């Protein structure tokens, strides 16, 4: 089946630094990638939709200048958390949508971000 | 806006019991509904996918039903095992776009 990887799987950083998370589709091309965030004891929440070669679409309440998304190729999307603060500590998950299909998203394993 | 609710929020059962997890959604205009499993700190594993035209799907000990008109889905787990302990999430895909709406999840503990 389709595989999506995320790197790193876990990151700890100091407040004020920036962190980049990569999401890769390993054996297929993804025209659309989604970024989710999950706080403890809460459900996944969609942050943004990333389309290859165009600007990401952010959900209401998500700061686009803080969460920079780049989808430069059909197999890679990156999420950069700029000037991270402790409240940004969360579990970030990406998913990839296979071109030509509308009913399947393949999820990455997630990245645990802890900001000290 | 679509709202997805799961009941109960937490469930603890002895091994071997059959159990039902419930999911309800407010907008019946969905493309499909998926049930996911999430282990602590891990990504999601898709369990069952039900298209809007279908009423149920089965995989092993799992059976999921969908009543789109009433905005409800159930996940039935037969003969529960300790390895079934996880958080179960349901999510609906809106037929207006490629967006999932997730429920808050049911945390299941199966006691040996």
PDB file of C-alpha atoms in Angstrom:
ATOM      1  CA  UNK A   1       0.000   0.000   0.000  1.00  0.00           C
ATOM      2  CA  UNK A   2       0.912   3.643  -0.243  1.00  0.00           C
ATOM      3  CA  UNK A   3       3.432   4.840   2.311  1.00  0.00           C
ATOM      4  CA  UNK A   4       3.830   8.296   3.760  1.00  0.00           C
ATOM      5  CA  UNK A   5       6.812   9.148   5.916  1.00  0.00           C
ATOM      6  CA  UNK A   6       7.468  12.032   8.255  1.00  0.00           C
ATOM      7  CA  UNK A   7      10.757  13.331   9.530  1.00  0.00           C
ATOM      8  CA  UNK A   8      11.634  13.809  12.262  1.00  0.00           C
ATOM      9  CA  UNK A   9       9.407  11.553  14.324  1.00  0.00           C
ATOM     10  CA  UNK A  10      10.180  13.508  17.461  1.00  0.00           C
ATOM     11  CA  UNK A  11      11.761  16.894  18.046  1.00  0.00           C
ATOM     12  CA  UNK A  12      12.484  18.951  21.128  1.00  0.00           C
ATOM     13  CA  UNK A  13      13.455  22.576  20.685  1.00  0.00           C
ATOM     14  CA  UNK A  14      13.869  25.771  22.633  1.00  0.00           C
ATOM     15  CA  UNK A  15      11.277  28.493  22.573  1.00  0.00           C
ATOM     16  CA  UNK A  16      11.890  30.953  19.739  1.00  0.00           C
ATOM     17  CA  UNK A  17      13.508  28.523  17.349  1.00  0.00           C
ATOM     18  CA  UNK A  18      12.055  27.251  14.091  1.00  0.00           C
ATOM     19  CA  UNK A  19      11.360  23.617  13.338  1.00  0.00           C
ATOM     20  CA  UNK A  20      10.864  22.006   9.934  1.00  0.00           C
ATOM     21  CA  UNK A  21       8.827  18.832   9.512  1.00  0.00           C
ATOM     22  CA  UNK A  22       8.962  16.881   6.275  1.00  0.00           C
ATOM     23  CA  UNK A  23       6.182  14.766   4.797  1.00  0.00           C
ATOM     24  CA  UNK A  24       7.029  12.464   1.926  1.00  0.00           C
ATOM     25  CA  UNK A  25       4.955  10.127  -0.186  1.00  0.00           C
ATOM     26  CA  UNK A  26       7.341   7.268  -0.843  1.00  0.00           C
ATOM     27  CA  UNK A  27       5.782   5.331  -3.686  1.00  0.00           C
ATOM     28  CA  UNK A  28       3.203   7.609  -5.207  1.00  0.00           C
ATOM     29  CA  UNK A  29       2.691  11.189  -6.259  1.00  0.00           C
ATOM     30  CA  UNK A  30       0.466  13.315  -4.091  1.00  0.00           C
ATOM     31  CA  UNK A  31      -1.070  16.403  -5.603  1.00  0.00           C
ATOM     32  CA  UNK A  32      -2.521  17.354  -2.247  1.00  0.00           C
ATOM     33  CA  UNK A  33      -1.120  16.957   1.229  1.00  0.00           C
ATOM     34  CA  UNK A  34      -2.892  17.821   4.439  1.00  0.00           C
ATOM     35  CA  UNK A  35      -1.410  18.893   7.728  1.00  0.00           C
ATOM     36  CA  UNK A  36      -3.164  18.070  10.985  1.00  0.00           C
ATOM     37  CA  UNK A  37      -2.447  18.905  14.588  1.00  0.00           C
ATOM     38  CA  UNK A  38      -3.524  17.001  17.642  1.00  0.00           C
ATOM     39  CA  UNK A  39      -3.365  18.344  21.159  1.00  0.00           C
ATOM     40  CA  UNK A  40      -3.564  15.896  24.074  1.00  0.00           C
ATOM     41  CA  UNK A  41      -7.001  14.381  24.548  1.00  0.00           C
ATOM     42  CA  UNK A  42      -8.339  16.202  21.519  1.00  0.00           C
ATOM     43  CA  UNK A  43      -9.133  15.032  18.038  1.00  0.00           C
ATOM     44  CA  UNK A  44      -7.088  15.725  14.978  1.00  0.00           C
ATOM     45  CA  UNK A  45      -7.684  19.169  13.556  1.00  0.00           C
ATOM     46  CA  UNK A  46      -6.940  20.124   9.994  1.00  0.00           C
ATOM     47  CA  UNK A  47      -4.441  22.974   9.822  1.00  0.00           C
ATOM     48  CA  UNK A  48      -3.931  23.461   6.125  1.00  0.00           C
ATOM     49  CA  UNK A  49      -4.265  21.953   2.698  1.00  0.00           C
ATOM     50  CA  UNK A  50      -1.152  21.951   0.574  1.00  0.00           C
ATOM     51  CA  UNK A  51      -1.309  21.684  -3.202  1.00  0.00           C
ATOM     52  CA  UNK A  52       1.820  21.088  -5.218  1.00  0.00           C
ATOM     53  CA  UNK A  53       3.112  24.251  -6.804  1.00  0.00           C
ATOM     54  CA  UNK A  54       0.651  26.607  -5.172  1.00  0.00           C
ATOM     55  CA  UNK A  55       0.101  28.356  -1.875  1.00  0.00           C
ATOM     56  CA  UNK A  56      -1.379  26.371   0.970  1.00  0.00           C
ATOM     57  CA  UNK A  57      -4.914  26.962   2.151  1.00  0.00           C
ATOM     58  CA  UNK A  58      -5.095  27.494   5.893  1.00  0.00           C
ATOM     59  CA  UNK A  59      -7.990  26.726   8.183  1.00  0.00           C
ATOM     60  CA  UNK A  60      -9.525  29.497  10.203  1.00  0.00           C
ATOM     61  CA  UNK A  61      -7.493  30.283  13.261  1.00  0.00           C
ATOM     62  CA  UNK A  62      -4.238  28.873  11.896  1.00  0.00           C
ATOM     63  CA  UNK A  63      -1.558  31.541  11.421  1.00  0.00           C
ATOM     64  CA  UNK A  64      -0.059  31.179   7.980  1.00  0.00           C
ATOM     65  CA  UNK A  65       2.978  33.256   8.903  1.00  0.00           C
ATOM     66  CA  UNK A  66       3.717  30.992  11.821  1.00  0.00           C
ATOM     67  CA  UNK A  67       3.108  27.667  10.113  1.00  0.00           C
ATOM     68  CA  UNK A  68       4.869  27.875   6.783  1.00  0.00           C
ATOM     69  CA  UNK A  69       3.970  25.165   4.319  1.00  0.00           C
ATOM     70  CA  UNK A  70       5.892  24.409   1.167  1.00  0.00           C
ATOM     71  CA  UNK A  71       4.805  21.772  -1.347  1.00  0.00           C
ATOM     72  CA  UNK A  72       7.578  22.005  -3.901  1.00  0.00           C
ATOM     73  CA  UNK A  73       7.195  18.578  -5.451  1.00  0.00           C
ATOM     74  CA  UNK A  74       4.621  15.833  -5.828  1.00  0.00           C
ATOM     75  CA  UNK A  75       6.310  13.772  -3.149  1.00  0.00           C
ATOM     76  CA  UNK A  76       7.333  16.317  -0.538  1.00  0.00           C
ATOM     77  CA  UNK A  77       5.588  18.858   1.640  1.00  0.00           C
ATOM     78  CA  UNK A  78       7.212  20.663   4.550  1.00  0.00           C
ATOM     79  CA  UNK A  79       5.716  22.380   7.559  1.00  0.00           C
ATOM     80  CA  UNK A  80       7.906  24.911   9.326  1.00  0.00           C
ATOM     81  CA  UNK A  81       6.854  26.083  12.757  1.00  0.00           C
ATOM     82  CA  UNK A  82       8.485  29.489  13.077  1.00  0.00           C
ATOM     83  CA  UNK A  83       9.422  31.023  16.420  1.00  0.00           C
ATOM     84  CA  UNK A  84       7.977  28.056  18.245  1.00  0.00           C
ATOM     85  CA  UNK A  85       6.456  28.495  21.688  1.00  0.00           C
ATOM     86  CA  UNK A  86       5.449  25.931  24.304  1.00  0.00           C
ATOM     87  CA  UNK A  87       1.804  26.180  23.223  1.00  0.00           C
ATOM     88  CA  UNK A  88       2.878  24.864  19.812  1.00  0.00           C
ATOM     89  CA  UNK A  89       3.853  21.581  21.425  1.00  0.00           C
ATOM     90  CA  UNK A  90       1.656  19.043  19.735  1.00  0.00           C
ATOM     91  CA  UNK A  91       1.496  15.985  17.518  1.00  0.00           C
ATOM     92  CA  UNK A  92       1.642  16.945  13.848  1.00  0.00           C
ATOM     93  CA  UNK A  93       0.397  14.491  11.227  1.00  0.00           C
ATOM     94  CA  UNK A  94       0.412  14.828   7.472  1.00  0.00           C
ATOM     95  CA  UNK A  95      -1.621  12.925   4.945  1.00  0.00           C
ATOM     96  CA  UNK A  96      -1.337  12.599   1.208  1.00  0.00           C
ATOM     97  CA  UNK A  97      -4.133  12.489  -1.282  1.00  0.00           C
ATOM     98  CA  UNK A  98      -3.576  10.368  -4.346  1.00  0.00           C
ATOM     99  CA  UNK A  99      -4.149  12.202  -7.595  1.00  0.00           C
ATOM    100  CA  UNK A 100      -7.270  11.030  -9.400  1.00  0.00           C
ATOM    101  CA  UNK A 101      -8.973   9.670  -6.297  1.00  0.00           C
ATOM    102  CA  UNK A 102     -11.092  11.551  -3.817  1.00  0.00           C
ATOM    103  CA  UNK A 103     -11.717   8.982  -1.179  1.00  0.00           C
ATOM    104  CA  UNK A 104      -8.355   7.993   0.200  1.00  0.00           C
ATOM    105  CA  UNK A 105      -5.793   9.783   2.233  1.00  0.00           C
ATOM    106  CA  UNK A 106      -2.657   8.060   3.410  1.00  0.00           C
ATOM    107  CA  UNK A 107      -1.399   9.220   6.753  1.00  0.00           C
ATOM    108  CA  UNK A 108       2.133   9.704   7.951  1.00  0.00           C
ATOM    109  CA  UNK A 109       3.266   8.389  11.322  1.00  0.00           C
ATOM    110  CA  UNK A 110       3.275  11.843  12.877  1.00  0.00           C
ATOM    111  CA  UNK A 111       5.835  14.133  14.487  1.00  0.00           C
ATOM    112  CA  UNK A 112       5.844  14.891  18.185  1.00  0.00           C
ATOM    113  CA  UNK A 113       6.989  18.469  18.778  1.00  0.00           C
ATOM    114  CA  UNK A 114       7.937  19.608  22.256  1.00  0.00           C
ATOM    115  CA  UNK A 115       8.891  23.235  22.749  1.00  0.00           C
ATOM    116  CA  UNK A 116      10.680  24.004  26.000  1.00  0.00           C
TER     117      UNK A 116
ATOM    118  CA  UNK B   1     -20.107  23.299   9.458  1.00  0.00           C
ATOM    119  CA  UNK B   2     -19.878  19.544   9.907  1.00  0.00           C
ATOM    120  CA  UNK B   3     -19.630  18.356  13.493  1.00  0.00           C
ATOM    121  CA  UNK B   4     -18.682  14.821  14.391  1.00  0.00           C
ATOM    122  CA  UNK B   5     -19.375  13.396  17.827  1.00  0.00           C
ATOM    123  CA  UNK B   6     -18.302  10.088  19.318  1.00  0.00           C
ATOM    124  CA  UNK B   7     -19.875   8.339  22.262  1.00  0.00           C
ATOM    125  CA  UNK B   8     -18.645   7.123  24.672  1.00  0.00           C
ATOM    126  CA  UNK B   9     -15.458   9.112  25.175  1.00  0.00           C
ATOM    127  CA  UNK B  10     -13.920   6.205  27.035  1.00  0.00           C
ATOM    128  CA  UNK B  11     -14.787   2.561  27.399  1.00  0.00           C
ATOM    129  CA  UNK B  12     -13.304  -0.227  29.479  1.00  0.00           C
ATOM    130  CA  UNK B  13     -14.377  -3.829  28.915  1.00  0.00           C
ATOM    131  CA  UNK B  14     -13.146  -7.288  29.898  1.00  0.00           C
ATOM    132  CA  UNK B  15     -11.503  -9.374  27.249  1.00  0.00           C
ATOM    133  CA  UNK B  16     -13.896 -11.325  25.048  1.00  0.00           C
ATOM    134  CA  UNK B  17     -16.777  -8.899  25.144  1.00  0.00           C
ATOM    135  CA  UNK B  18     -18.465  -7.559  22.055  1.00  0.00           C
ATOM    136  CA  UNK B  19     -18.716  -3.777  21.971  1.00  0.00           C
ATOM    137  CA  UNK B  20     -20.129  -0.916  19.938  1.00  0.00           C
ATOM    138  CA  UNK B  21     -18.658   2.511  19.351  1.00  0.00           C
ATOM    139  CA  UNK B  22     -20.903   5.276  18.125  1.00  0.00           C
ATOM    140  CA  UNK B  23     -20.282   8.182  15.772  1.00  0.00           C
ATOM    141  CA  UNK B  24     -22.742  10.871  14.741  1.00  0.00           C
ATOM    142  CA  UNK B  25     -22.404  13.704  12.261  1.00  0.00           C
ATOM    143  CA  UNK B  26     -24.555  16.745  11.619  1.00  0.00           C
ATOM    144  CA  UNK B  27     -24.338  17.100   7.834  1.00  0.00           C
ATOM    145  CA  UNK B  28     -25.442  14.063   5.840  1.00  0.00           C
ATOM    146  CA  UNK B  29     -23.772  15.368   2.654  1.00  0.00           C
ATOM    147  CA  UNK B  30     -20.724  13.172   2.988  1.00  0.00           C
ATOM    148  CA  UNK B  31     -18.573  11.348   0.470  1.00  0.00           C
ATOM    149  CA  UNK B  32     -17.572   8.601   2.842  1.00  0.00           C
ATOM    150  CA  UNK B  33     -16.911   7.767   6.455  1.00  0.00           C
ATOM    151  CA  UNK B  34     -13.794   6.150   7.876  1.00  0.00           C
ATOM    152  CA  UNK B  35     -12.952   4.558  11.152  1.00  0.00           C
ATOM    153  CA  UNK B  36      -9.366   4.900  12.337  1.00  0.00           C
ATOM    154  CA  UNK B  37      -7.338   3.469  15.137  1.00  0.00           C
ATOM    155  CA  UNK B  38      -4.732   5.537  16.922  1.00  0.00           C
ATOM    156  CA  UNK B  39      -2.194   4.108  19.307  1.00  0.00           C
ATOM    157  CA  UNK B  40      -0.599   6.518  21.790  1.00  0.00           C
ATOM    158  CA  UNK B  41       1.749   8.930  20.071  1.00  0.00           C
ATOM    159  CA  UNK B  42       1.280   7.243  16.717  1.00  0.00           C
ATOM    160  CA  UNK B  43      -0.355   8.173  13.458  1.00  0.00           C
ATOM    161  CA  UNK B  44      -3.687   6.904  12.322  1.00  0.00           C
ATOM    162  CA  UNK B  45      -4.399   3.443  10.944  1.00  0.00           C
ATOM    163  CA  UNK B  46      -7.421   3.210   8.705  1.00  0.00           C
ATOM    164  CA  UNK B  47      -9.716   0.360   9.764  1.00  0.00           C
ATOM    165  CA  UNK B  48     -12.790   0.583   7.593  1.00  0.00           C
ATOM    166  CA  UNK B  49     -14.012   2.884   4.855  1.00  0.00           C
ATOM    167  CA  UNK B  50     -17.708   3.127   4.038  1.00  0.00           C
ATOM    168  CA  UNK B  51     -18.792   4.935   0.915  1.00  0.00           C
ATOM    169  CA  UNK B  52     -21.891   7.108   1.201  1.00  0.00           C
ATOM    170  CA  UNK B  53     -23.851   4.610  -0.907  1.00  0.00           C
ATOM    171  CA  UNK B  54     -22.951   1.688   1.342  1.00  0.00           C
ATOM    172  CA  UNK B  55     -24.537   0.624   4.591  1.00  0.00           C
ATOM    173  CA  UNK B  56     -21.785  -1.463   6.133  1.00  0.00           C
ATOM    174  CA  UNK B  57     -18.283  -2.811   5.797  1.00  0.00           C
ATOM    175  CA  UNK B  58     -16.631  -5.737   7.526  1.00  0.00           C
ATOM    176  CA  UNK B  59     -13.031  -6.617   8.189  1.00  0.00           C
ATOM    177  CA  UNK B  60     -12.257  -9.537  10.465  1.00  0.00           C
ATOM    178  CA  UNK B  61     -13.767  -8.859  13.879  1.00  0.00           C
ATOM    179  CA  UNK B  62     -14.752  -5.336  12.886  1.00  0.00           C
ATOM    180  CA  UNK B  63     -18.033  -4.271  11.361  1.00  0.00           C
ATOM    181  CA  UNK B  64     -18.975  -0.692  10.609  1.00  0.00           C
ATOM    182  CA  UNK B  65     -22.419   0.493   9.657  1.00  0.00           C
ATOM    183  CA  UNK B  66     -23.562   3.760   8.156  1.00  0.00           C
ATOM    184  CA  UNK B  67     -26.975   5.401   8.257  1.00  0.00           C
ATOM    185  CA  UNK B  68     -26.356   8.569   6.319  1.00  0.00           C
ATOM    186  CA  UNK B  69     -29.886   9.929   6.595  1.00  0.00           C
ATOM    187  CA  UNK B  70     -29.763   9.884  10.378  1.00  0.00           C
ATOM    188  CA  UNK B  71     -26.115  10.908  10.525  1.00  0.00           C
ATOM    189  CA  UNK B  72     -24.906   7.864  12.407  1.00  0.00           C
ATOM    190  CA  UNK B  73     -22.270   5.195  12.186  1.00  0.00           C
ATOM    191  CA  UNK B  74     -21.343   2.399  14.527  1.00  0.00           C
ATOM    192  CA  UNK B  75     -18.192   0.340  14.841  1.00  0.00           C
ATOM    193  CA  UNK B  76     -18.797  -3.143  16.209  1.00  0.00           C
ATOM    194  CA  UNK B  77     -15.854  -5.058  17.625  1.00  0.00           C
ATOM    195  CA  UNK B  78     -16.445  -8.730  18.269  1.00  0.00           C
ATOM    196  CA  UNK B  79     -14.620 -10.783  20.876  1.00  0.00           C
ATOM    197  CA  UNK B  80     -12.448  -7.908  22.057  1.00  0.00           C
ATOM    198  CA  UNK B  81      -8.767  -8.503  22.817  1.00  0.00           C
ATOM    199  CA  UNK B  82      -6.234  -6.541  24.884  1.00  0.00           C
ATOM    200  CA  UNK B  83      -4.507  -5.633  21.624  1.00  0.00           C
ATOM    201  CA  UNK B  84      -7.631  -3.731  20.606  1.00  0.00           C
ATOM    202  CA  UNK B  85      -6.878  -1.138  23.280  1.00  0.00           C
ATOM    203  CA  UNK B  86      -6.446   2.178  21.467  1.00  0.00           C
ATOM    204  CA  UNK B  87      -8.308   5.329  20.565  1.00  0.00           C
ATOM    205  CA  UNK B  88     -10.829   4.922  17.788  1.00  0.00           C
ATOM    206  CA  UNK B  89     -11.646   7.890  15.607  1.00  0.00           C
ATOM    207  CA  UNK B  90     -14.352   8.282  13.025  1.00  0.00           C
ATOM    208  CA  UNK B  91     -14.050  10.835  10.284  1.00  0.00           C
ATOM    209  CA  UNK B  92     -16.336  11.950   7.492  1.00  0.00           C
ATOM    210  CA  UNK B  93     -15.153  13.230   4.151  1.00  0.00           C
ATOM    211  CA  UNK B  94     -17.233  16.101   2.913  1.00  0.00           C
ATOM    212  CA  UNK B  95     -18.537  15.700  -0.622  1.00  0.00           C
ATOM    213  CA  UNK B  96     -17.801  19.386  -1.209  1.00  0.00           C
ATOM    214  CA  UNK B  97     -14.075  18.909  -0.954  1.00  0.00           C
ATOM    215  CA  UNK B  98     -11.211  16.775   0.213  1.00  0.00           C
ATOM    216  CA  UNK B  99     -11.623  17.614   3.858  1.00  0.00           C
ATOM    217  CA  UNK B 100     -12.019  15.243   6.736  1.00  0.00           C
ATOM    218  CA  UNK B 101     -13.948  16.124   9.842  1.00  0.00           C
ATOM    219  CA  UNK B 102     -12.808  14.060  12.795  1.00  0.00           C
ATOM    220  CA  UNK B 103     -14.648  13.007  15.883  1.00  0.00           C
ATOM    221  CA  UNK B 104     -13.123  13.384  19.332  1.00  0.00           C
ATOM    222  CA  UNK B 105     -12.462   9.676  19.611  1.00  0.00           C
ATOM    223  CA  UNK B 106     -13.324   6.825  21.938  1.00  0.00           C
ATOM    224  CA  UNK B 107     -10.546   5.536  24.162  1.00  0.00           C
ATOM    225  CA  UNK B 108     -10.932   1.778  24.475  1.00  0.00           C
ATOM    226  CA  UNK B 109      -9.277  -0.362  27.122  1.00  0.00           C
ATOM    227  CA  UNK B 110      -9.687  -4.123  26.964  1.00  0.00           C
ATOM    228  CA  UNK B 111      -8.791  -5.739  30.275  1.00  0.00           C
ATOM    229  CA  UNK B 112      -7.139  -9.160  30.129  1.00  0.00           C
TER     230      UNK B 112
END
